Coordinates of C-alpha atoms and ligand atoms in Angstrom, one line a residue:
A1 CA 27.2 99.6 110.7
A2 CA 24.5 102.5 110.3
D3 CA 25.0 104.8 107.5
L4 CA 26.7 107.6 109.0
G5 CA 27.1 110.0 105.8
V6 CA 23.9 111.6 106.8
L7 CA 22.4 114.9 108.0
M8 CA 23.4 114.8 111.7
A9 CA 22.5 117.5 114.2
A10 CA 25.4 118.4 116.9
I11 CA 22.9 118.4 119.5
A12 CA 22.9 121.1 122.1
T13 CA 23.1 119.8 126.1
P14 CA 20.0 121.2 127.9
Y15 CA 20.2 122.1 131.7
D16 CA 17.6 122.6 134.3
A17 CA 17.4 125.6 136.7
D18 CA 20.1 124.1 138.8
G19 CA 22.4 123.8 136.1
A20 CA 22.1 119.8 135.7
V21 CA 21.6 118.0 132.5
D22 CA 17.9 117.9 131.8
T23 CA 17.4 114.5 130.0
G24 CA 13.8 115.2 129.7
L25 CA 14.3 118.1 127.5
L26 CA 17.1 116.4 125.7
S27 CA 14.4 113.6 124.8
T28 CA 11.9 116.0 123.8
L29 CA 14.6 117.6 121.4
V30 CA 15.7 114.4 120.0
E31 CA 12.2 113.6 119.1
D32 CA 11.5 116.8 117.4
Y33 CA 14.7 116.5 115.2
V34 CA 13.6 113.0 114.4
S35 CA 10.1 114.1 113.3
R36 CA 11.6 117.2 111.1
G37 CA 13.8 114.9 109.3
V38 CA 17.2 114.9 111.2
E39 CA 18.9 111.8 110.2
G40 CA 21.5 111.4 113.1
I41 CA 22.4 112.8 116.3
Y42 CA 25.9 113.8 117.5
C43 CA 26.2 114.2 121.3
C44 CA 28.7 115.8 123.4
G45 CA 30.6 117.4 120.7
S46 CA 31.5 121.1 120.7
S47 CA 28.0 122.0 120.3
G48 CA 26.9 119.9 123.2
E49 CA 29.6 121.5 125.5
G50 CA 30.9 117.8 125.7
L51 CA 34.2 119.1 127.3
L52 CA 32.2 121.0 129.8
L53 CA 30.6 118.1 131.2
S54 CA 31.5 115.4 133.7
A55 CA 31.9 111.8 132.5
D56 CA 28.6 110.8 134.1
E57 CA 26.9 113.6 132.6
R58 CA 28.4 112.6 129.1
T59 CA 27.3 108.9 129.8
A60 CA 23.6 110.3 130.8
V61 CA 23.5 112.4 127.7
V62 CA 24.5 109.4 125.3
E63 CA 22.0 107.2 127.5
T64 CA 19.1 109.6 126.9
A65 CA 19.6 110.2 123.3
V66 CA 19.9 106.7 122.5
R67 CA 16.8 105.9 124.4
A68 CA 15.0 109.0 122.6
A69 CA 16.0 107.9 119.2
E70 CA 14.6 104.7 119.6
G71 CA 16.7 103.0 116.9
R72 CA 15.1 105.3 114.1
I73 CA 18.4 107.2 113.5
P74 CA 21.8 106.5 114.7
V75 CA 23.4 108.3 117.6
V76 CA 27.0 109.2 117.7
A77 CA 28.9 109.8 120.9
H78 CA 31.7 112.2 121.0
V79 CA 33.9 110.9 123.7
G80 CA 37.1 113.1 123.3
A81 CA 39.1 113.7 126.3
L82 CA 42.6 114.8 127.3
S83 CA 43.6 111.6 128.7
T84 CA 43.6 108.1 127.0
R85 CA 42.0 106.8 130.1
E86 CA 39.2 108.9 130.1
A87 CA 38.5 108.6 126.5
I88 CA 38.4 104.7 126.8
E89 CA 36.2 104.9 130.0
L90 CA 33.7 107.3 128.1
G91 CA 33.9 105.1 124.8
R92 CA 32.8 101.9 127.0
R93 CA 30.2 103.9 128.6
A94 CA 28.8 104.9 125.2
Q95 CA 28.9 101.4 123.7
R96 CA 27.0 100.0 126.7
A97 CA 24.4 103.0 126.3
G98 CA 23.7 101.6 122.7
A99 CA 25.8 104.4 120.5
S100 CA 26.1 103.7 116.9
A101 CA 29.7 105.1 116.7
L102 CA 32.1 106.9 118.5
S103 CA 33.9 110.1 117.5
M104 CA 36.8 111.6 119.0
I105 CA 39.0 114.8 118.7
P106 CA 42.7 114.2 119.4
P107 CA 44.0 115.1 123.0
I108 CA 44.4 118.8 123.4
Y109 CA 46.5 121.3 125.4
Y110 CA 50.0 119.6 125.5
S111 CA 51.5 119.2 122.3
F112 CA 51.7 115.5 122.2
G113 CA 53.1 115.0 118.6
I114 CA 51.2 113.0 116.0
E115 CA 52.6 109.5 117.2
A116 CA 51.3 110.0 120.7
V117 CA 47.8 111.3 119.2
L118 CA 47.7 107.8 117.0
D119 CA 48.4 106.0 120.0
H120 CA 45.7 107.5 122.0
Y121 CA 43.0 106.6 118.9
R122 CA 44.5 103.1 118.9
A123 CA 44.2 102.5 122.5
V124 CA 40.4 103.7 122.3
L125 CA 40.0 101.5 119.2
D126 CA 41.5 98.4 121.1
A127 CA 39.1 98.9 124.3
V128 CA 36.0 99.9 122.8
D129 CA 34.1 97.7 120.0
L130 CA 32.5 100.4 118.2
P131 CA 33.5 102.0 114.9
L132 CA 34.9 105.4 115.0
I133 CA 34.9 108.9 113.1
V134 CA 38.0 110.7 113.5
Y135 CA 37.0 114.4 114.8
N136 CA 39.4 116.7 112.6
I137 CA 38.9 120.3 114.1
P138 CA 42.4 121.9 113.9
Q139 CA 41.3 125.3 114.8
F140 CA 40.5 124.1 118.4
T141 CA 42.8 121.0 118.7
G142 CA 46.1 122.4 117.2
T143 CA 46.4 119.1 115.2
E144 CA 45.4 118.8 111.6
F145 CA 44.4 115.6 110.2
T146 CA 45.4 115.1 106.5
L147 CA 46.3 112.1 104.3
E148 CA 49.6 112.5 106.0
T149 CA 48.8 112.3 109.6
A150 CA 45.5 110.4 109.5
G151 CA 46.3 107.8 106.7
E152 CA 47.2 105.3 109.3
L153 CA 43.9 105.6 111.0
L154 CA 41.8 105.7 107.9
G155 CA 43.7 102.3 106.9
D156 CA 42.2 101.0 110.1
D157 CA 38.9 98.8 109.5
R158 CA 37.4 100.0 113.0
V159 CA 37.8 103.8 111.6
I160 CA 34.6 104.3 109.4
G161 CA 35.3 108.0 108.5
L162 CA 36.4 111.6 109.3
K163 CA 34.6 114.4 110.2
Q164 CA 36.1 117.5 108.5
T165 CA 35.6 120.6 110.6
A166 CA 38.3 122.5 108.4
H167 CA 38.0 124.4 105.4
N168 CA 40.7 122.4 103.8
M169 CA 38.7 120.9 100.7
Y170 CA 42.3 119.5 99.2
A171 CA 43.1 117.6 102.2
L172 CA 39.6 116.3 102.1
E173 CA 39.9 115.2 98.6
R174 CA 43.3 113.7 99.3
M175 CA 41.9 111.6 101.9
K176 CA 38.9 110.4 99.8
A177 CA 41.1 109.6 96.9
A178 CA 43.3 107.4 99.1
F179 CA 40.5 105.8 101.2
P180 CA 37.4 106.3 99.1
D181 CA 35.4 103.7 101.2
K182 CA 35.6 105.5 104.3
A183 CA 32.8 108.3 105.3
Y184 CA 33.7 111.8 104.8
I185 CA 31.5 114.0 106.8
N186 CA 31.5 117.6 106.6
G187 CA 31.9 119.6 109.7
F188 CA 31.5 123.2 109.0
D189 CA 27.7 123.9 108.1
E190 CA 28.8 127.0 106.0
V191 CA 30.7 124.9 103.3
F192 CA 28.2 121.8 103.3
V193 CA 28.2 122.1 99.5
P194 CA 31.5 122.8 98.8
A195 CA 32.4 119.6 101.1
L196 CA 30.0 117.5 99.3
A197 CA 31.6 118.6 95.8
A198 CA 35.2 117.7 97.3
G199 CA 33.9 114.0 98.4
A200 CA 32.0 114.4 101.7
R201 CA 28.7 112.7 102.2
G202 CA 26.6 114.1 105.0
T203 CA 27.2 116.7 107.6
I204 CA 27.6 117.1 111.5
G205 CA 26.8 120.4 112.2
T206 CA 25.6 123.1 114.9
T207 CA 22.8 124.5 112.8
V208 CA 21.4 121.2 111.0
G209 CA 18.8 120.9 113.7
L210 CA 17.7 124.5 113.0
Q211 CA 17.5 124.3 109.3
V212 CA 17.4 120.5 108.2
E213 CA 15.0 121.4 105.3
L214 CA 17.8 123.4 103.7
F215 CA 20.3 120.9 104.2
Q216 CA 18.2 118.4 102.6
A217 CA 17.3 120.6 99.7
A218 CA 21.0 121.6 98.9
R219 CA 21.8 117.6 98.8
R220 CA 18.5 117.0 96.7
L221 CA 19.8 119.9 94.4
L222 CA 23.6 118.8 94.0
D223 CA 22.6 115.1 93.5
A224 CA 20.2 116.5 90.5
G225 CA 23.3 118.2 89.3
D226 CA 22.0 121.5 90.0
L227 CA 25.2 123.3 91.4
V228 CA 24.0 126.8 91.1
G229 CA 20.6 125.9 92.7
A230 CA 22.5 124.0 95.7
Q231 CA 24.6 127.1 96.2
R232 CA 21.8 129.4 96.3
V233 CA 20.5 127.2 99.2
Q234 CA 23.7 127.2 100.7
S235 CA 23.9 131.1 100.9
R236 CA 20.5 130.7 102.8
I237 CA 22.0 128.6 105.3
N238 CA 25.0 130.9 105.6
H239 CA 22.9 133.8 106.4
V240 CA 21.7 132.0 109.3
I241 CA 25.5 130.9 110.4
A242 CA 26.6 134.6 110.0
E243 CA 23.8 135.7 112.5
L244 CA 24.6 133.0 114.8
V245 CA 28.2 133.8 114.7
A246 CA 27.6 137.4 115.0
V247 CA 26.3 136.8 118.4
D248 CA 28.5 133.6 119.5
V249 CA 27.6 130.5 117.6
F250 CA 27.2 127.7 120.2
P251 CA 24.9 129.7 122.9
A252 CA 23.1 131.3 120.0
A253 CA 22.3 128.1 118.4
K254 CA 21.5 126.4 121.8
Y255 CA 18.9 129.5 122.4
L256 CA 17.1 129.1 119.1
S257 CA 17.2 125.2 119.4
G258 CA 14.9 125.5 122.7
R259 CA 12.4 126.8 120.1
S260 CA 11.2 122.9 119.7
A261 CA 11.4 122.0 123.2
G262 CA 9.5 124.6 125.3
G263 CA 10.5 127.8 123.6
A264 CA 13.5 129.8 122.9
G265 CA 15.9 129.7 125.8
A266 CA 14.4 126.7 127.2
L267 CA 17.7 124.8 127.1
R268 CA 19.6 127.6 129.3
D269 CA 22.9 129.3 128.9
C270 CA 26.0 127.2 128.0
R271 CA 28.1 126.5 130.9
R272 CA 30.5 129.2 131.9
P273 CA 33.2 130.3 130.8
F274 CA 30.9 130.9 127.8
R275 CA 29.2 134.0 128.4
P276 CA 25.5 134.2 128.8
L277 CA 23.6 135.8 126.2
S278 CA 22.6 139.4 126.5
E279 CA 19.0 141.1 126.1
A280 CA 20.2 142.2 123.1
A281 CA 21.4 139.1 121.7
R282 CA 18.1 137.5 122.4
T283 CA 16.2 140.0 120.8
R284 CA 18.4 139.5 117.6
L285 CA 18.0 135.7 117.8
D286 CA 14.2 136.2 118.3
A287 CA 14.0 138.1 114.9
L288 CA 16.2 135.4 113.4
G289 CA 13.9 132.4 114.7
A290 CA 11.1 134.1 113.3
T291 CA 12.7 133.6 109.9
L292 CA 13.4 129.7 110.3
Ligands
NAY1 C1 30.1 119.6 117.0 O1 30.9 118.9 117.6 O2 29.5 120.0 117.8 C2 30.2 119.8 115.8 O3 30.4 119.0 115.0 C3 29.7 121.2 115.3 C4 30.6 121.6 114.2 C5 30.6 123.2 114.2 N1 32.2 123.5 114.3 C6 32.6 124.6 115.1 C7 34.1 124.6 115.0 O4 32.0 125.3 115.6 O5 28.7 123.1 113.0 C8 30.0 123.8 112.9 C9 29.9 125.2 113.3 O6 29.4 125.7 114.6 C10 29.1 126.0 112.1 O7 29.8 125.6 110.9 C11 29.2 127.5 112.2 O8 30.4 128.1 112.1

């Protein structure tokens, strides 16, 4: 399996003037990311508005990203869905499209309980012949994966790792200590350096495509044992994140991502109910973009 402990961009999904997925722009964006040193593409996640897309749209995004990446970097397909049936269908389609791995949030909305959640994961693993990265994002899903709840999945050979979009470094370290051979992937760009220190390798993030050079620099400094230097780079990363979060992180990052594919805003606004960016927000982001 491809090494997934790398710097992966959680890619935005571009739309055309009619609001349909713009596969041409998506290919351009992937090409730009590859040329700038992004080491993997994560499709249809939070940043990619995966849960706001139809199954056919999600499939088209994965197919396009795989085609554009041309095997140079891995493409991970997020196939999380409320129903097990849909997650399986999305997983099968991602496999046919040539994705390197699947990733999946637990089912949301109903409080299913951990046994149902684990069954959901097992059903997808049984139905699809691709390795899987568990997506831990408790703030959105209400389910937190820790050693206690994710141990069974981490013990499964088909699960290659876990994406920790949570600030719980202790839980991350405990999982790593118990299952050291799995890939732990940071999911909050603002704690990249702390997560590497806790045992993660690589990251999947909204801002990776905007500032991959800084992520590379932080990793390099940490590898060289320069924690203070790495922390300084993390601060620069966080300055950008704070600006994006002050606007609205996903619409803001999507706006700036357009800069390498036709100009800021070229990917168009996130789908409703995300609110369109105001003129004031665009102006603020343009100023930020000039510093990147
Ligand atoms: C995805 O699925 O798009 C991601 O993996 C992105 C993870 C993002 N998590 C959340 C909760 O937004 O990149 C982070 C995040 O945008 C960033 O750290 C700023 O908070």
